[in-house]
Amino acid sequence: MTNPYKNKPWFKFLSNKYVWVLLFFATWMIFLDNYSYFDHRFLDKQIDELEDNKKYYQEEIKKDQENIKELKNSEQIEKYAREKYYMKKDSEDIYIIEFEGDTIEKK
């Protein structure tokens, strides 16, 4: 009894031992290996998030450095203290008026 598919091109292709080794290797590398395709995609997403965080924090550092330069002036320190911490001079009174639904955002 002979195999009726023996002379078909797809049977010759699938009966080749190198094809099976290649399929096994590809399956192993894509799904089962420690450095699989899915692990790489996950790590690439983490890298992208960390790079975005890095850009954000670098911008924040620049803003803070500019604020520090501004605060070296004593007038700017006084202005900052009045705006942020509601500090006052001894001879002054401060009244804070807040309205409901006020659109001014506090920083």
mmCIF file of N, CA and C in Angstrom, residues 31-96:
data_model
loop_
_atom_site.group_PDB
_atom_site.id
_atom_site.type_symbol
_atom_site.label_atom_id
_atom_site.label_comp_id
_atom_site.label_asym_id
_atom_site.label_seq_id
_atom_site.Cartn_x
_atom_site.Cartn_y
_atom_site.Cartn_z
ATOM 1 N N PHE A 31 6.049 32.030 21.251
ATOM 2 C CA PHE A 31 5.160 31.801 22.379
ATOM 3 C C PHE A 31 5.847 31.378 23.671
ATOM 4 N N LEU A 32 6.881 30.538 23.607
ATOM 5 C CA LEU A 32 7.361 29.860 24.809
ATOM 6 C C LEU A 32 8.654 30.398 25.397
ATOM 7 N N ASP A 33 9.455 31.082 24.648
ATOM 8 C CA ASP A 33 10.764 31.517 25.109
ATOM 9 C C ASP A 33 10.644 32.668 26.105
ATOM 10 N N ASN A 34 11.682 32.857 26.906
ATOM 11 C CA ASN A 34 11.714 33.979 27.844
ATOM 12 C C ASN A 34 11.727 35.317 27.103
ATOM 13 N N TYR A 35 12.242 35.349 25.921
ATOM 14 C CA TYR A 35 12.308 36.563 25.111
ATOM 15 C C TYR A 35 11.311 36.473 23.962
ATOM 16 N N SER A 36 10.127 36.037 24.241
ATOM 17 C CA SER A 36 9.129 35.826 23.208
ATOM 18 C C SER A 36 8.627 37.153 22.651
ATOM 19 N N TYR A 37 7.923 37.055 21.563
ATOM 20 C CA TYR A 37 7.380 38.235 20.891
ATOM 21 C C TYR A 37 6.444 39.009 21.818
ATOM 22 N N PHE A 38 5.618 38.313 22.564
ATOM 23 C CA PHE A 38 4.667 38.967 23.448
ATOM 24 C C PHE A 38 5.369 39.678 24.600
ATOM 25 N N ASP A 39 6.429 39.065 25.116
ATOM 26 C CA ASP A 39 7.203 39.723 26.166
ATOM 27 C C ASP A 39 7.862 40.987 25.633
ATOM 28 N N HIS A 40 8.345 40.937 24.407
ATOM 29 C CA HIS A 40 8.960 42.119 23.797
ATOM 30 C C HIS A 40 7.936 43.229 23.615
ATOM 31 N N ARG A 41 6.735 42.895 23.196
ATOM 32 C CA ARG A 41 5.691 43.917 23.039
ATOM 33 C C ARG A 41 5.373 44.559 24.385
ATOM 34 N N PHE A 42 5.267 43.763 25.434
ATOM 35 C CA PHE A 42 4.991 44.288 26.770
ATOM 36 C C PHE A 42 6.121 45.205 27.227
ATOM 37 N N LEU A 43 7.355 44.775 27.025
ATOM 38 C CA LEU A 43 8.498 45.584 27.437
ATOM 39 C C LEU A 43 8.614 46.862 26.611
ATOM 40 N N ASP A 44 8.279 46.808 25.332
ATOM 41 C CA ASP A 44 8.303 48.008 24.494
ATOM 42 C C ASP A 44 7.272 49.026 24.972
ATOM 43 N N LYS A 45 6.106 48.552 25.390
ATOM 44 C CA LYS A 45 5.090 49.462 25.925
ATOM 45 C C LYS A 45 5.582 50.118 27.212
ATOM 46 N N GLN A 46 6.237 49.349 28.059
ATOM 47 C CA GLN A 46 6.777 49.913 29.294
ATOM 48 C C GLN A 46 7.846 50.950 28.995
ATOM 49 N N ILE A 47 8.689 50.674 28.013
ATOM 50 C CA ILE A 47 9.730 51.622 27.640
ATOM 51 C C ILE A 47 9.113 52.917 27.143
ATOM 52 N N ASP A 48 8.073 52.820 26.324
ATOM 53 C CA ASP A 48 7.403 54.017 25.826
ATOM 54 C C ASP A 48 6.800 54.831 26.974
ATOM 55 N N GLU A 49 6.174 54.162 27.927
ATOM 56 C CA GLU A 49 5.605 54.864 29.076
ATOM 57 C C GLU A 49 6.691 55.548 29.891
ATOM 58 N N LEU A 50 7.813 54.871 30.097
ATOM 59 C CA LEU A 50 8.898 55.452 30.874
ATOM 60 C C LEU A 50 9.523 56.646 30.149
ATOM 61 N N GLU A 51 9.618 56.574 28.824
ATOM 62 C CA GLU A 51 10.146 57.714 28.074
ATOM 63 C C GLU A 51 9.198 58.903 28.154
ATOM 64 N N ASP A 52 7.890 58.644 28.123
ATOM 65 C CA ASP A 52 6.923 59.732 28.290
ATOM 66 C C ASP A 52 7.048 60.348 29.680
ATOM 67 N N ASN A 53 7.204 59.507 30.696
ATOM 68 C CA ASN A 53 7.399 60.011 32.055
ATOM 69 C C ASN A 53 8.672 60.842 32.147
ATOM 70 N N LYS A 54 9.712 60.381 31.479
ATOM 71 C CA LYS A 54 10.985 61.104 31.499
ATOM 72 C C LYS A 54 10.810 62.497 30.909
ATOM 73 N N LYS A 55 10.120 62.599 29.767
ATOM 74 C CA LYS A 55 9.880 63.913 29.154
ATOM 75 C C LYS A 55 9.080 64.811 30.086
ATOM 76 N N TYR A 56 8.032 64.254 30.701
ATOM 77 C CA TYR A 56 7.201 65.034 31.614
ATOM 78 C C TYR A 56 8.035 65.571 32.779
ATOM 79 N N TYR A 57 8.824 64.716 33.390
ATOM 80 C CA TYR A 57 9.597 65.149 34.545
ATOM 81 C C TYR A 57 10.706 66.114 34.161
ATOM 82 N N GLN A 58 11.269 65.985 32.961
ATOM 83 C CA GLN A 58 12.262 66.958 32.517
ATOM 84 C C GLN A 58 11.628 68.334 32.334
ATOM 85 N N GLU A 59 10.408 68.377 31.803
ATOM 86 C CA GLU A 59 9.705 69.647 31.668
ATOM 87 C C GLU A 59 9.392 70.247 33.036
ATOM 88 N N GLU A 60 8.987 69.397 33.973
ATOM 89 C CA GLU A 60 8.706 69.877 35.317
ATOM 90 C C GLU A 60 9.970 70.400 35.986
ATOM 91 N N ILE A 61 11.092 69.764 35.754
ATOM 92 C CA ILE A 61 12.357 70.225 36.321
ATOM 93 C C ILE A 61 12.705 71.593 35.751
ATOM 94 N N LYS A 62 12.501 71.790 34.452
ATOM 95 C CA LYS A 62 12.769 73.098 33.847
ATOM 96 C C LYS A 62 11.884 74.176 34.458
ATOM 97 N N LYS A 63 10.594 73.864 34.650
ATOM 98 C CA LYS A 63 9.688 74.833 35.277
ATOM 99 C C LYS A 63 10.146 75.169 36.690
ATOM 100 N N ASP A 64 10.537 74.157 37.449
ATOM 101 C CA ASP A 64 10.985 74.386 38.818
ATOM 102 C C ASP A 64 12.275 75.197 38.856
ATOM 103 N N GLN A 65 13.175 74.954 37.917
ATOM 104 C CA GLN A 65 14.408 75.729 37.861
ATOM 105 C C GLN A 65 14.123 77.190 37.551
ATOM 106 N N GLU A 66 13.153 77.441 36.670
ATOM 107 C CA GLU A 66 12.768 78.823 36.383
ATOM 108 C C GLU A 66 12.152 79.474 37.613
ATOM 109 N N ASN A 67 11.332 78.730 38.347
ATOM 110 C CA ASN A 67 10.751 79.270 39.577
ATOM 111 C C ASN A 67 11.827 79.570 40.613
ATOM 112 N N ILE A 68 12.818 78.722 40.700
ATOM 113 C CA ILE A 68 13.913 78.953 41.648
ATOM 114 C C ILE A 68 14.684 80.213 41.271
ATOM 115 N N LYS A 69 14.922 80.405 39.974
ATOM 116 C CA LYS A 69 15.617 81.623 39.530
ATOM 117 C C LYS A 69 14.799 82.860 39.872
ATOM 118 N N GLU A 70 13.477 82.774 39.696
ATOM 119 C CA GLU A 70 12.627 83.909 40.022
ATOM 120 C C GLU A 70 12.612 84.184 41.523
ATOM 121 N N LEU A 71 12.669 83.157 42.318
ATOM 122 C CA LEU A 71 12.577 83.318 43.768
ATOM 123 C C LEU A 71 13.870 83.795 44.410
ATOM 124 N N LYS A 72 14.905 84.004 43.644
ATOM 125 C CA LYS A 72 16.135 84.567 44.214
ATOM 126 C C LYS A 72 15.967 86.054 44.507
ATOM 127 N N ASN A 73 14.962 86.661 43.929
ATOM 128 C CA ASN A 73 14.650 88.063 44.187
ATOM 129 C C ASN A 73 13.715 88.138 45.397
ATOM 130 N N SER A 74 14.007 89.040 46.334
ATOM 131 C CA SER A 74 13.192 89.107 47.561
ATOM 132 C C SER A 74 11.770 89.555 47.269
ATOM 133 N N GLU A 75 11.562 90.378 46.243
ATOM 134 C CA GLU A 75 10.206 90.797 45.902
ATOM 135 C C GLU A 75 9.392 89.610 45.381
ATOM 136 N N GLN A 76 10.023 88.749 44.641
ATOM 137 C CA GLN A 76 9.335 87.566 44.124
ATOM 138 C C GLN A 76 8.999 86.583 45.248
ATOM 139 N N ILE A 77 9.883 86.502 46.237
ATOM 140 C CA ILE A 77 9.603 85.632 47.386
ATOM 141 C C ILE A 77 8.376 86.137 48.122
ATOM 142 N N GLU A 78 8.316 87.461 48.315
ATOM 143 C CA GLU A 78 7.165 88.045 48.997
ATOM 144 C C GLU A 78 5.882 87.809 48.206
ATOM 145 N N LYS A 79 5.937 87.998 46.901
ATOM 146 C CA LYS A 79 4.764 87.777 46.050
ATOM 147 C C LYS A 79 4.310 86.324 46.121
ATOM 148 N N TYR A 80 5.255 85.401 46.057
ATOM 149 C CA TYR A 80 4.936 83.970 46.124
ATOM 150 C C TYR A 80 4.295 83.614 47.466
ATOM 151 N N ALA A 81 4.856 84.143 48.545
ATOM 152 C CA ALA A 81 4.323 83.845 49.876
ATOM 153 C C ALA A 81 2.911 84.402 50.032
ATOM 154 N N ARG A 82 2.655 85.583 49.477
ATOM 155 C CA ARG A 82 1.317 86.165 49.568
ATOM 156 C C ARG A 82 0.306 85.354 48.762
ATOM 157 N N GLU A 83 0.695 84.902 47.564
ATOM 158 C CA GLU A 83 -0.240 84.190 46.689
ATOM 159 C C GLU A 83 -0.496 82.753 47.146
ATOM 160 N N LYS A 84 0.543 82.067 47.518
ATOM 161 C CA LYS A 84 0.404 80.634 47.813
ATOM 162 C C LYS A 84 0.053 80.340 49.269
ATOM 163 N N TYR A 85 0.637 81.108 50.178
ATOM 164 C CA TYR A 85 0.473 80.789 51.598
ATOM 165 C C TYR A 85 -0.337 81.840 52.350
ATOM 166 N N TYR A 86 -0.865 82.834 51.632
ATOM 167 C CA TYR A 86 -1.702 83.880 52.219
ATOM 168 C C TYR A 86 -1.007 84.578 53.383
ATOM 169 N N MET A 87 0.286 84.807 53.255
ATOM 170 C CA MET A 87 1.029 85.521 54.288
ATOM 171 C C MET A 87 0.789 87.014 54.130
ATOM 172 N N LYS A 88 1.010 87.733 55.216
ATOM 173 C CA LYS A 88 0.750 89.170 55.196
ATOM 174 C C LYS A 88 1.747 89.879 56.086
ATOM 175 N N LYS A 89 1.772 91.187 55.896
ATOM 176 C CA LYS A 89 2.576 92.019 56.792
ATOM 177 C C LYS A 89 1.774 92.252 58.066
ATOM 178 N N ASP A 90 2.437 92.713 59.110
ATOM 179 C CA ASP A 90 1.758 92.896 60.387
ATOM 180 C C ASP A 90 0.631 93.917 60.297
ATOM 181 N N SER A 91 0.784 94.903 59.465
ATOM 182 C CA SER A 91 -0.217 95.973 59.412
ATOM 183 C C SER A 91 -1.317 95.706 58.381
ATOM 184 N N GLU A 92 -1.368 94.526 57.832
ATOM 185 C CA GLU A 92 -2.346 94.229 56.787
ATOM 186 C C GLU A 92 -3.374 93.204 57.262
ATOM 187 N N ASP A 93 -4.534 93.265 56.646
ATOM 188 C CA ASP A 93 -5.559 92.251 56.831
ATOM 189 C C ASP A 93 -5.836 91.623 55.473
ATOM 190 N N ILE A 94 -6.032 90.321 55.454
ATOM 191 C CA ILE A 94 -6.296 89.623 54.195
ATOM 192 C C ILE A 94 -7.676 89.008 54.279
ATOM 193 N N TYR A 95 -8.445 89.253 53.258
ATOM 194 C CA TYR A 95 -9.770 88.664 53.151
ATOM 195 C C TYR A 95 -9.788 87.772 51.911
ATOM 196 N N ILE A 96 -10.096 86.506 52.101
ATOM 197 C CA ILE A 96 -10.167 85.558 50.994
ATOM 198 C C ILE A 96 -11.633 85.343 50.679
#
